[in-house]
Tab-separated table of C-alpha atoms in Angstrom:
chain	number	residue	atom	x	y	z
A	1	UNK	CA	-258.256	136.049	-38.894
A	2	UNK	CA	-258.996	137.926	-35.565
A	3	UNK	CA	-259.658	135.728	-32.852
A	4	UNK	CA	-260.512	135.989	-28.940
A	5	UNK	CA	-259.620	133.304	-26.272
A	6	UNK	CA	-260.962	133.782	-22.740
A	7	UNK	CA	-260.912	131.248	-19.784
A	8	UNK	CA	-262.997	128.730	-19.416
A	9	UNK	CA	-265.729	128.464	-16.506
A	10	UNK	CA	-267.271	128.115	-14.140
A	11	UNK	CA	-265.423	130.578	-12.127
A	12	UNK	CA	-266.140	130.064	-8.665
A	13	UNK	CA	-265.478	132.452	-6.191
A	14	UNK	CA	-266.985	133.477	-1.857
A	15	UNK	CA	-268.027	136.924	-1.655
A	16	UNK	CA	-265.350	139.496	-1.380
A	17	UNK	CA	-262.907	137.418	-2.958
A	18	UNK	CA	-260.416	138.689	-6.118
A	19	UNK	CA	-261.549	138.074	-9.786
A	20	UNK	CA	-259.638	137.539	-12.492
A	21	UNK	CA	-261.274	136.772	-15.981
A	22	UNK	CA	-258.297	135.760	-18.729
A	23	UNK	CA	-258.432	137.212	-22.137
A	24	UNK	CA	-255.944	136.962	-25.447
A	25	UNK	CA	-256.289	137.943	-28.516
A	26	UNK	CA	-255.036	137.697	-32.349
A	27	UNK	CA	-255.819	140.693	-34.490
A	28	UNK	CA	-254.672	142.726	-37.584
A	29	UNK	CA	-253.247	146.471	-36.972
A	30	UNK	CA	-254.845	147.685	-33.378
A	31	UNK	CA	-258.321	146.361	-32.303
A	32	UNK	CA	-260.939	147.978	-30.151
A	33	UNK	CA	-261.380	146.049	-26.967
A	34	UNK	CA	-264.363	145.063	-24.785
A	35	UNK	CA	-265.687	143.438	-21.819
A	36	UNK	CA	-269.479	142.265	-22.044
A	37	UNK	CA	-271.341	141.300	-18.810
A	38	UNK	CA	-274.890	139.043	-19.778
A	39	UNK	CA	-276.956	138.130	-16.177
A	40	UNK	CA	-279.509	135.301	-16.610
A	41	UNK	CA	-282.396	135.738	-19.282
A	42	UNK	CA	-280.748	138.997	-20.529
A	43	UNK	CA	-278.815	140.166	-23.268
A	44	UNK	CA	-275.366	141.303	-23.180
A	45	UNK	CA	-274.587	144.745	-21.972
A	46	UNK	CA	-271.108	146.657	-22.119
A	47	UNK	CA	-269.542	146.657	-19.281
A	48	UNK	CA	-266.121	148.258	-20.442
A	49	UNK	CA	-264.021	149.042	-23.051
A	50	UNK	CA	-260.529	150.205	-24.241
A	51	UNK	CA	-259.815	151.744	-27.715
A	52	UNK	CA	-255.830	152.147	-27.898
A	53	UNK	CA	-252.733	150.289	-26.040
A	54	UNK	CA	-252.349	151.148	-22.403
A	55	UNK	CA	-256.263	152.355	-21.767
A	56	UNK	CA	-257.275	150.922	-18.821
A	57	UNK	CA	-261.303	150.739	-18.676
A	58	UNK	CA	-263.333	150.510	-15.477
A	59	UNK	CA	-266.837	150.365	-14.790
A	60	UNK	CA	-268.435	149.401	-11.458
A	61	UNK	CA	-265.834	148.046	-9.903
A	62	UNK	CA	-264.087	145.663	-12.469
A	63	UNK	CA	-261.327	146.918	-14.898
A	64	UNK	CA	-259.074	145.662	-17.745
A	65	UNK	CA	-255.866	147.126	-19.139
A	66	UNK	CA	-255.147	147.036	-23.003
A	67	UNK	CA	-252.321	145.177	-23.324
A	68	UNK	CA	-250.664	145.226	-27.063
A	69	UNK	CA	-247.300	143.660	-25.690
A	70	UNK	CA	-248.858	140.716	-24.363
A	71	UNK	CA	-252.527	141.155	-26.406
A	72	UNK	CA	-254.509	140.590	-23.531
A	73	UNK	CA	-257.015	142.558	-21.996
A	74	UNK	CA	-257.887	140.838	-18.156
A	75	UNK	CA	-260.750	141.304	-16.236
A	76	UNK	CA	-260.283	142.243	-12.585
A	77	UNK	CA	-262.370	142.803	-9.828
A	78	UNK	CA	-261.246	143.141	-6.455
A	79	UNK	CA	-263.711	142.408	-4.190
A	80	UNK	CA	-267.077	140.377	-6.017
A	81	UNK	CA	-270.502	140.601	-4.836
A	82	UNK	CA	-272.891	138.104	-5.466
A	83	UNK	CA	-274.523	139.656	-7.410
A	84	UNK	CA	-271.556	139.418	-10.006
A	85	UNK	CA	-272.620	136.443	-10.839
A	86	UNK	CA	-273.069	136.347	-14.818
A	87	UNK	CA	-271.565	135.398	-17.743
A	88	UNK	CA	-268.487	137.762	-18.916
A	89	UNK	CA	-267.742	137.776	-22.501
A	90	UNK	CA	-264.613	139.226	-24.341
A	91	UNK	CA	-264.383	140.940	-27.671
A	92	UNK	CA	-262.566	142.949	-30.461
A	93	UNK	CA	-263.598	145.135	-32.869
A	94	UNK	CA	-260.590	145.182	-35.966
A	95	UNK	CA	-259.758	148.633	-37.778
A	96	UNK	CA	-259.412	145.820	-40.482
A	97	UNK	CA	-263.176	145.678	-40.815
A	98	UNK	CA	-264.655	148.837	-41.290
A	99	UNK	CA	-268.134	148.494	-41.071
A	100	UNK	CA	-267.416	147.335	-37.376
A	101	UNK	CA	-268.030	143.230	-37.121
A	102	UNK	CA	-267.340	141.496	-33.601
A	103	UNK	CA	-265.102	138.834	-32.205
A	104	UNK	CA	-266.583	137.367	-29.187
A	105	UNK	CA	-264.963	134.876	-26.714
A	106	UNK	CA	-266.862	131.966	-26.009
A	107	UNK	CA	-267.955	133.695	-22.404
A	108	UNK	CA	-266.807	132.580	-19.002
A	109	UNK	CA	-269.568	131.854	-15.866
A	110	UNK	CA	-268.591	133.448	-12.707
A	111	UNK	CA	-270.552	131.944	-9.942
A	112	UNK	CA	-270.594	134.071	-6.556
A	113	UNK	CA	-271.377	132.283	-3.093
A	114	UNK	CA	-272.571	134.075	0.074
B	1	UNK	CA	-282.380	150.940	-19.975
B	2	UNK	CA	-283.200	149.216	-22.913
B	3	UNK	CA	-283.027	151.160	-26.415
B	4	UNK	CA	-283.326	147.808	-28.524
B	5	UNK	CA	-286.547	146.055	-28.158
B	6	UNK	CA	-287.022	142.158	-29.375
B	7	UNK	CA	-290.165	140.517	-29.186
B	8	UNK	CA	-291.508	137.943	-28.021
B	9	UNK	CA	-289.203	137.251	-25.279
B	10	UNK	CA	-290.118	133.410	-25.048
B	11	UNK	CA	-291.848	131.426	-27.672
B	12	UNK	CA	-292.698	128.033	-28.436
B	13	UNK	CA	-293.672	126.486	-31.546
B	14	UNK	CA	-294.449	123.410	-33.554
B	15	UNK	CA	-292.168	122.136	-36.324
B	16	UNK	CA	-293.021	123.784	-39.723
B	17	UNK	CA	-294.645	126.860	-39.096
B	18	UNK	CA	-293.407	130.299	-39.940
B	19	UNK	CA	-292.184	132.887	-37.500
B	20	UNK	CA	-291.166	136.313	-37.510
B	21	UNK	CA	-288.678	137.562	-34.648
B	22	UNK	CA	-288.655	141.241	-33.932
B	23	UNK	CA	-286.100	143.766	-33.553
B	24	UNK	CA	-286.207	147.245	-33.364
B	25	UNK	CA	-283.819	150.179	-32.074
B	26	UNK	CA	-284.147	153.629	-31.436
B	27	UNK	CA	-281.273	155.079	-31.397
B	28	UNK	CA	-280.478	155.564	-34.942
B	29	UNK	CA	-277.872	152.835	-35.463
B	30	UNK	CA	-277.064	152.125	-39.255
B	31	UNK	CA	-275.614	148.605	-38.078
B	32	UNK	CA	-277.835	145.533	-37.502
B	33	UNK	CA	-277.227	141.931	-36.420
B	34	UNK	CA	-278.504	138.793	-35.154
B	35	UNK	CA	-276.868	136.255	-33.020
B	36	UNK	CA	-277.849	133.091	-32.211
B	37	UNK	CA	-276.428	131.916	-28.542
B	38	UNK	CA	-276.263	128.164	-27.832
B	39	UNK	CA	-276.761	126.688	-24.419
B	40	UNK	CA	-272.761	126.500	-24.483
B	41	UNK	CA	-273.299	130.448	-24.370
B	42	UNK	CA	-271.075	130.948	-27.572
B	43	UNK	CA	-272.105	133.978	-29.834
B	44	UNK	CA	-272.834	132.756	-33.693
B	45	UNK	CA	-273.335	136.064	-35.765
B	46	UNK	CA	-276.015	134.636	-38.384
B	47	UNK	CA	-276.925	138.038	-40.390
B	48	UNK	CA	-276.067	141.661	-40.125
B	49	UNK	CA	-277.081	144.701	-41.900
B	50	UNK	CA	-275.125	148.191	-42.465
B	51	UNK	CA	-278.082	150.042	-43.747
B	52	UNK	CA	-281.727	149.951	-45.179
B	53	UNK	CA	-281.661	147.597	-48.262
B	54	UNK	CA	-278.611	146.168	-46.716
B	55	UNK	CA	-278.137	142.387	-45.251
B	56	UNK	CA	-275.614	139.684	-45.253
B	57	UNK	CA	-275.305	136.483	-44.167
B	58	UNK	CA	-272.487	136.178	-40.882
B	59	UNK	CA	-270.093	133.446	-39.853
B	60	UNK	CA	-272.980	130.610	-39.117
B	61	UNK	CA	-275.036	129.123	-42.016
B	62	UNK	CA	-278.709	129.860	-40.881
B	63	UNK	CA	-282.353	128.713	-42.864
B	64	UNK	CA	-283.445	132.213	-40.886
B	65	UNK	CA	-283.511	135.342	-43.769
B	66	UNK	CA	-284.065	139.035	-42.509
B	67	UNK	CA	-284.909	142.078	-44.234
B	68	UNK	CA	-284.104	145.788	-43.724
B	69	UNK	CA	-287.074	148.356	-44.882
B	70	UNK	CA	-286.497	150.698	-42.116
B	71	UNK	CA	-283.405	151.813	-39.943
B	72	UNK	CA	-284.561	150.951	-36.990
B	73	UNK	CA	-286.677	147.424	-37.663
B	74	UNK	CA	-284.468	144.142	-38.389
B	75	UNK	CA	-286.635	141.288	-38.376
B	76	UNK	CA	-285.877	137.649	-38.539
B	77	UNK	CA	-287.747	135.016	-40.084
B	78	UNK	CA	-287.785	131.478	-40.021
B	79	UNK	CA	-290.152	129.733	-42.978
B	80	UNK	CA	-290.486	126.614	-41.663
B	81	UNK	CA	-289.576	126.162	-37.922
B	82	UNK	CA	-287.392	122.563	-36.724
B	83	UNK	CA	-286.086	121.831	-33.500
B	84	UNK	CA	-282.990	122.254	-34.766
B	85	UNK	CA	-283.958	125.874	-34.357
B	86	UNK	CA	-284.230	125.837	-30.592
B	87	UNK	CA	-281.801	128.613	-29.112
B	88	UNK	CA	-281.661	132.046	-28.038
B	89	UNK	CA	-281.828	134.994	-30.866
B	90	UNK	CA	-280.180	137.995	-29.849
B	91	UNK	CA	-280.457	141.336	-31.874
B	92	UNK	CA	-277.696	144.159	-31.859
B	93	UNK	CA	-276.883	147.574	-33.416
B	94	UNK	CA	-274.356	149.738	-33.310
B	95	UNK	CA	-273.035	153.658	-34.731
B	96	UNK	CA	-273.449	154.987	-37.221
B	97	UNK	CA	-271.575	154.121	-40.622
B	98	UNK	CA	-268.443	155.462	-41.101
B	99	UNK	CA	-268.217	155.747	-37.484
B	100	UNK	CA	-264.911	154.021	-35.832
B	101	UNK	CA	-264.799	150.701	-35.032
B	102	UNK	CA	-264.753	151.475	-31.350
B	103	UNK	CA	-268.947	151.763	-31.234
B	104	UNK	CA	-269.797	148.898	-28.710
B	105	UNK	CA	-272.533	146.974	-29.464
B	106	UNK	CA	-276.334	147.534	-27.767
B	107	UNK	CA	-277.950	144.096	-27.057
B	108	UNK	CA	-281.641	143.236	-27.093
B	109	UNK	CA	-282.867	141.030	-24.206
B	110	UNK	CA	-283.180	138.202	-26.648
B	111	UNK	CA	-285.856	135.988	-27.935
B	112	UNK	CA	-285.604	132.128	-26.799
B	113	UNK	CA	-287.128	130.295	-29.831
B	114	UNK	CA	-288.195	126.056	-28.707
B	115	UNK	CA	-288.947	124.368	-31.452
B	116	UNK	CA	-291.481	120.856	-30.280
C-alpha cells in the first residue's frame, strides 16, 4: 500500500538557520505530492505541492522537488523565522485511488529560537 | 481564510452523553472526511464521504458515525462519549468528483473533544 515516511522531531533550529524536513515515499503508478504546515490550535493548511516528477513547489519561502528516482519530496527552507515554528506534515495522493484518499506522514515539529 | 467551518472549537464533556461535531464547507467540495489527531500529532482518517448519501468508514475503527444530507454539512456524532474519546477532530474536503487526485485537501481548525 502507499505509504509516507518523514523525519522525526523536534527539529530544532536559531533563526536564520537552513531547514531541511526529510520525506520518502512508497506508491503505485505516480502520486500527487504535498507539504502541509499546522501552527498551534489550527488545522492543517497547504503549504505546497507537486503533481508530476521534477515539479519543484514553493510557497513562502520553503520548497520541495518531486523526486521519482529517489521518491522523496524534501522540505527546504533557507533561512527560518521564528515564526516557522509548526508542525510540517507530508503526503500523497495515489492515481490508484480515484476518489482522492490521503497518505499523511506522521508530522515533524520544527522549533525556531530567537 | 477559512472556507471550512467546525464547531465548537473546544469542548468538554462527561462520559456517556451524546455529541454532535460540526462541519461545514462552502466551497462546493463533493469529498468529506474526518480525522482524528492524537497528541503524537499522527493523522487517523476515521470516515469520509464522496457525495450526499455517501459515507465510509477510513483506516481507524471509530464508535463516532456521520451522515451526509447536504454537500456542504458532514457532521460527526458520538452516542455515548468515553475518555477514550479525548483528541482533536479535524474535518476536510476536497474537489470535486471526478476531479484528479491532485485537489489538496482544505482543513477545518479542528474541534478538541475531552472526555472527564
Amino acid at each position: 500500500g502507499n505509504s509516507v515516511t518523514q523525519m522525526e522531531g523536534p527539529v530544532t533550529l536559531s533563526e536564520e538557520a537552513f531547514l531541511t524536513i526529510n520525506c520518502t515515499y512508497t506508491a503505485t503508478g505516480y502520486p500527487s505530492l504535498f507539504w502541509y504546515v499546522q501552527y498551534p490550535g489550527e488545522g492543517l493548511q497547504l503549504l505546497l505541492k507537486a503533481t508530476k516528477a521534477d515539479d519543484k513547489g514553493s510557497n513562502k519561502g520553503f520548497e520541495a522537488t518531486y523526486r521519482k528516482e529517489t521518491t522523496s519530496f524534501h522540505l527546504e527552507k533557507g533561512s527560518v523565522q521564528v515564526s516557522d515554528s509548526a508542525v510540517y506534515f507530508c503526503a500523497l495522493s495515489s492515481p490508484a485511488d480515484s476518489w482522492g484518499k490521503f497518505q499523511f506522514g506522521a508530522g515533524t515539529q520544527v522549533v525556531v529560537t530567537p | 481564510e477559512a472556507d471550512i467551518y467546525q464547531t465548537p472549537r473546544y469542548l468538554v464533556i462527561g462520559t456517556g452523553k451524546k455529541i454532535t461535531l460540526e462541519c461545514s464547507q462552502t466551497m462546493g467540495h463533493d469529498k468529506m472526511y474526518w480525522y482524528q489527531q492524537d497528541p503524537g500529532m499522527e493523522l487517523h482518517l476515521i470516515h469520509y464521504s464522496y457525495g450526499v448519501n455517501s459515507t465510509e468508514k477510513g483506516d481507524l475503527s471509530s464508535e463516532s458515525t456521520v451522515s451526509r444530507i447536504r454537500t456542504e454539512h458532514f457532521p460527526l456524532t458520538l452516542e455515548s462519549a468515553r475518555p477514550s474519546h479525548t483528541s482533536q477532530y479535524l474535518c476536510a474536503s476536497s474537489g470535486k468528483w471526478g476531479n484528479s487526485y491532485n485537489s489538496p485537501l482544505h482543513f477545518g481548525n479542528g474541534t478538541r473533544l475531552t472526555v472527564t
